[in-house]
Coordinates of C-alpha atoms in Angstrom, one line a residue:
W1 CA 190.3 -123.0 -144.9
A2 CA 188.8 -119.6 -145.3
W3 CA 190.4 -117.0 -147.5
N4 CA 190.0 -113.3 -146.8
G5 CA 192.2 -110.1 -146.9
K6 CA 194.9 -109.9 -149.5
L7 CA 196.3 -113.3 -150.5
E8 CA 200.0 -113.9 -150.9
E9 CA 201.4 -117.0 -152.5
G10 CA 204.2 -117.5 -150.0
E11 CA 201.9 -117.2 -147.1
L12 CA 199.4 -119.7 -148.6
R13 CA 202.1 -122.2 -149.2
R14 CA 203.4 -121.8 -145.7
Q15 CA 199.9 -122.4 -144.3
I16 CA 199.5 -125.5 -146.4
R17 CA 202.8 -126.9 -145.0
T18 CA 201.6 -126.1 -141.5
M19 CA 198.4 -128.0 -142.0
H20 CA 200.4 -130.9 -143.4
Q21 CA 202.6 -130.9 -140.3
M22 CA 199.5 -131.0 -138.2
G23 CA 198.4 -134.2 -139.9
L24 CA 195.7 -132.8 -142.1
G25 CA 195.2 -134.6 -145.4
G26 CA 193.6 -131.8 -147.4
F27 CA 191.8 -128.5 -147.4
F28 CA 189.0 -126.5 -149.0
M29 CA 189.8 -123.1 -150.6
H30 CA 186.9 -121.1 -149.4
S31 CA 186.4 -117.4 -150.2
R32 CA 185.1 -115.4 -147.2
V33 CA 184.1 -111.9 -146.2
G34 CA 187.0 -109.4 -146.5
L35 CA 188.6 -111.0 -149.6
A36 CA 190.8 -108.4 -151.3
T37 CA 191.9 -110.5 -154.3
P38 CA 189.3 -110.3 -157.0
Y39 CA 187.3 -113.5 -157.1
L40 CA 188.0 -115.7 -160.2
S41 CA 190.5 -113.2 -161.6
R42 CA 193.8 -114.3 -163.1
E43 CA 195.5 -113.5 -159.8
W44 CA 192.9 -115.6 -158.0
L45 CA 193.4 -118.6 -160.3
D46 CA 197.2 -118.3 -160.1
L47 CA 196.9 -118.5 -156.3
V48 CA 194.6 -121.5 -156.5
G49 CA 197.2 -123.1 -158.8
A50 CA 199.9 -122.5 -156.3
C51 CA 197.9 -124.2 -153.6
I52 CA 197.2 -127.2 -155.8
D53 CA 200.9 -127.3 -156.6
E54 CA 201.8 -127.3 -152.9
A55 CA 199.2 -129.9 -152.2
R56 CA 200.6 -132.1 -155.0
K57 CA 204.1 -131.9 -153.5
L58 CA 202.8 -132.9 -150.0
K59 CA 200.3 -135.5 -151.4
M60 CA 197.3 -133.6 -150.0
E61 CA 193.9 -133.0 -151.4
A62 CA 193.0 -129.5 -152.6
W63 CA 189.3 -129.1 -152.7
L64 CA 187.8 -126.2 -154.7
Y65 CA 184.8 -124.0 -153.7
D66 CA 182.5 -122.5 -156.3
E67 CA 181.5 -119.2 -154.8
D68 CA 182.6 -115.9 -153.4
R69 CA 181.1 -116.2 -149.9
W70 CA 177.8 -118.1 -150.0
P71 CA 175.3 -119.4 -151.1
S72 CA 176.6 -120.9 -154.4
G73 CA 175.1 -119.5 -157.5
A74 CA 175.9 -115.9 -158.3
A75 CA 179.7 -116.3 -158.6
G76 CA 180.2 -113.2 -156.5
G77 CA 177.8 -111.2 -158.9
L78 CA 179.7 -112.2 -162.0
V79 CA 176.6 -114.1 -163.3
T80 CA 174.0 -111.8 -161.9
K81 CA 175.4 -108.7 -163.6
S82 CA 172.9 -109.9 -166.2
P83 CA 169.4 -109.0 -165.0
Q84 CA 167.8 -112.1 -166.7
Y85 CA 169.7 -114.3 -164.3
R86 CA 168.7 -112.6 -161.1
M87 CA 166.6 -114.1 -158.4
R88 CA 163.0 -112.8 -158.4
S89 CA 159.8 -113.3 -156.5
L90 CA 156.1 -113.1 -157.1
V91 CA 154.8 -110.5 -154.6
I92 CA 151.2 -110.3 -153.7
Q93 CA 150.0 -106.8 -152.7
R94 CA 146.5 -105.8 -151.8
V95 CA 145.2 -102.5 -153.3
P96 CA 141.9 -100.7 -153.1
S97 CA 141.5 -100.1 -156.9
R98 CA 143.3 -100.3 -160.2
K99 CA 144.4 -96.7 -159.9
A100 CA 146.5 -97.7 -156.9
I101 CA 148.6 -100.1 -159.1
P102 CA 151.9 -98.4 -160.0
G103 CA 152.6 -98.4 -163.7
N104 CA 156.0 -100.0 -163.3
W105 CA 154.8 -103.2 -161.7
R106 CA 155.3 -106.3 -163.8
V107 CA 151.8 -107.6 -163.2
V108 CA 151.2 -111.3 -163.7
A109 CA 147.6 -111.6 -162.4
I110 CA 145.0 -109.6 -160.5
F111 CA 142.2 -111.0 -158.4
A112 CA 139.3 -109.5 -156.6
A113 CA 138.4 -111.1 -153.3
A114 CA 136.9 -110.3 -149.9
P115 CA 139.5 -110.7 -147.1
G116 CA 138.5 -113.0 -144.3
E117 CA 140.0 -114.0 -141.0
G118 CA 143.7 -114.8 -141.2
A119 CA 144.7 -116.2 -144.6
V120 CA 141.1 -116.8 -145.7
V121 CA 139.7 -115.0 -148.7
R122 CA 136.1 -115.3 -150.1
N123 CA 134.3 -114.6 -153.4
V124 CA 137.5 -114.8 -155.4
Q125 CA 137.4 -113.7 -159.1
R126 CA 140.2 -113.3 -161.5
V127 CA 140.2 -109.8 -163.0
D128 CA 141.2 -109.9 -166.7
G129 CA 143.8 -107.2 -167.6
S130 CA 141.6 -106.0 -170.4
R131 CA 138.7 -105.1 -168.1
S132 CA 138.4 -102.1 -165.7
R133 CA 136.4 -104.0 -163.1
A134 CA 136.5 -102.3 -159.7
P135 CA 136.4 -104.5 -156.6
G136 CA 132.9 -105.1 -155.2
K137 CA 131.6 -104.2 -151.8
G138 CA 133.9 -105.6 -149.2
Q139 CA 136.5 -106.7 -151.8
S140 CA 140.1 -105.7 -152.5
L141 CA 142.3 -106.3 -155.5
Y142 CA 145.1 -108.8 -155.0
V143 CA 147.9 -108.0 -157.4
F144 CA 150.5 -110.6 -158.2
H145 CA 153.6 -108.9 -159.7
E146 CA 157.2 -110.0 -160.4
V147 CA 159.9 -108.3 -158.3
L148 CA 163.6 -108.7 -158.8
D149 CA 165.8 -109.1 -155.7
R150 CA 167.4 -105.9 -154.5
S151 CA 171.1 -105.4 -155.2
S152 CA 173.3 -106.3 -152.2
D153 CA 176.9 -105.8 -151.2
W154 CA 176.9 -109.5 -150.3
Y155 CA 176.8 -110.2 -154.0
N156 CA 179.2 -107.4 -154.8
G157 CA 176.5 -105.0 -155.9
Y158 CA 174.3 -107.5 -157.7
T159 CA 171.9 -110.2 -156.5
Y160 CA 171.6 -114.0 -155.9
L161 CA 170.8 -116.3 -158.9
D162 CA 167.4 -117.3 -160.2
T163 CA 168.0 -120.9 -159.5
L164 CA 164.6 -121.9 -161.0
N165 CA 165.9 -120.8 -164.4
P166 CA 168.0 -123.5 -166.1
A167 CA 169.8 -120.9 -168.3
A168 CA 170.9 -119.0 -165.2
V169 CA 172.2 -122.2 -163.6
R170 CA 174.1 -123.0 -166.8
A171 CA 175.6 -119.5 -166.8
F172 CA 176.8 -120.1 -163.2
I173 CA 178.4 -123.4 -164.1
R174 CA 180.1 -121.9 -167.2
T175 CA 181.5 -119.0 -165.0
T176 CA 182.8 -121.1 -162.2
H177 CA 183.1 -124.9 -162.7
E178 CA 184.1 -124.5 -166.3
A179 CA 186.7 -121.9 -165.4
Y180 CA 188.3 -124.2 -162.9
R181 CA 188.1 -127.1 -165.4
R182 CA 189.9 -125.2 -168.1
R183 CA 192.7 -124.2 -165.8
F184 CA 193.0 -127.2 -163.5
G185 CA 191.1 -130.1 -165.2
R186 CA 194.2 -132.2 -165.4
H187 CA 194.3 -132.4 -161.6
F188 CA 190.6 -133.3 -161.3
G189 CA 190.0 -136.7 -159.6
R190 CA 193.5 -136.7 -158.1
W191 CA 194.9 -133.7 -156.3
V192 CA 191.5 -131.9 -156.8
P193 CA 188.9 -134.5 -155.7
G194 CA 185.9 -132.2 -156.1
I195 CA 184.1 -128.8 -155.8
F196 CA 182.2 -127.8 -152.7
T197 CA 178.8 -126.2 -153.4
D198 CA 177.2 -124.4 -150.5
E199 CA 173.5 -123.9 -149.8
P200 CA 172.0 -123.1 -153.2
N201 CA 168.4 -122.1 -152.8
Y202 CA 165.4 -120.6 -154.6
F203 CA 164.1 -118.2 -151.9
N204 CA 166.6 -116.4 -149.8
G205 CA 164.5 -113.5 -148.5
A206 CA 166.1 -110.6 -150.3
G207 CA 163.4 -109.7 -152.8
N208 CA 161.0 -107.5 -150.8
P209 CA 159.4 -104.5 -152.5
Q210 CA 161.1 -101.2 -151.7
D211 CA 158.4 -100.2 -149.2
G212 CA 158.0 -103.6 -147.7
S213 CA 154.2 -103.5 -147.9
F214 CA 153.0 -106.8 -149.2
E215 CA 150.7 -109.7 -148.3
H216 CA 152.9 -112.6 -149.3
R217 CA 155.8 -113.5 -151.5
I218 CA 156.6 -116.8 -153.3
P219 CA 159.5 -118.0 -155.4
W220 CA 159.1 -117.2 -159.1
T221 CA 160.7 -117.5 -162.5
P222 CA 159.0 -116.3 -165.8
R223 CA 159.1 -119.9 -167.3
L224 CA 157.2 -121.4 -164.4
P225 CA 153.7 -121.2 -165.9
A226 CA 154.7 -122.9 -169.1
V227 CA 156.6 -125.7 -167.3
F228 CA 153.7 -126.1 -164.8
K229 CA 151.2 -126.5 -167.7
Q230 CA 153.5 -129.0 -169.5
R231 CA 153.8 -131.1 -166.4
Y232 CA 150.3 -130.9 -164.9
G233 CA 148.1 -130.1 -167.9
Y234 CA 146.4 -127.0 -166.7
D235 CA 147.2 -123.3 -166.2
L236 CA 148.8 -122.1 -163.0
I237 CA 147.9 -118.4 -163.3
P238 CA 144.1 -118.7 -162.6
H239 CA 145.0 -120.6 -159.4
L240 CA 147.6 -118.3 -157.9
M241 CA 145.4 -117.2 -155.1
E242 CA 145.3 -120.9 -153.9
T243 CA 149.0 -121.0 -153.5
V244 CA 149.0 -118.5 -150.6
Y245 CA 145.4 -118.2 -149.4
D246 CA 142.7 -120.5 -148.0
V247 CA 140.1 -119.8 -150.8
D248 CA 136.6 -120.2 -149.6
G249 CA 134.8 -120.1 -152.9
Q250 CA 135.5 -120.7 -156.6
I251 CA 137.9 -118.9 -158.9
V252 CA 136.1 -117.5 -161.9
T253 CA 138.3 -117.0 -165.0
P254 CA 136.9 -114.3 -167.3
A255 CA 135.8 -115.4 -170.7

């Protein structure tokens, strides 16, 4: 049951009674494109409460949904108003020299390599940030830098969630699931059997650089290198080229 436009309590109750007359045993309350009632506002929660009340009278199931549109995670932008919770990517862009690297890039690593055919690179060397090494003959610099997703009307002017960040996911749960629990927890397990979560992901394709010129893009969160090292016992950063290229050679990490 998709909700859009301006919601009216009387109309919602009437639709529930109609579904009951048709033999349906329950419904999901799913926000969709065109919703005019502010998502998770007091008015929104009052209307959800009216639907649960009508479902209780008719002995139907009233299933919640945890997002404004989809995918689940941003709470319609309520969570991703905070930049630290926004989805981000590690973008790989090839440049001819250090002078071509914009000063506002959040650089994670730089490598010098000779481009080969297709995804092959040769003679890969990591370029330490403290050195001014220019690429050698036939080489380019491959710059790995962090890019936040672009703002989007789909997320009400914000972005999707950094689902690789546990703190961001906890913020989403506090904003949505806990809000529903505080208001309707007494109905959980009976008239409200559960909450539908739709298509959470860690790479939804919205994080391209503004000019769109890049080699590759991979999911990223700032804590990933530390977690990787804790789990696998070695540093991820010197091996970033191997995550996207067929490296024909050996990475040399500067002393």
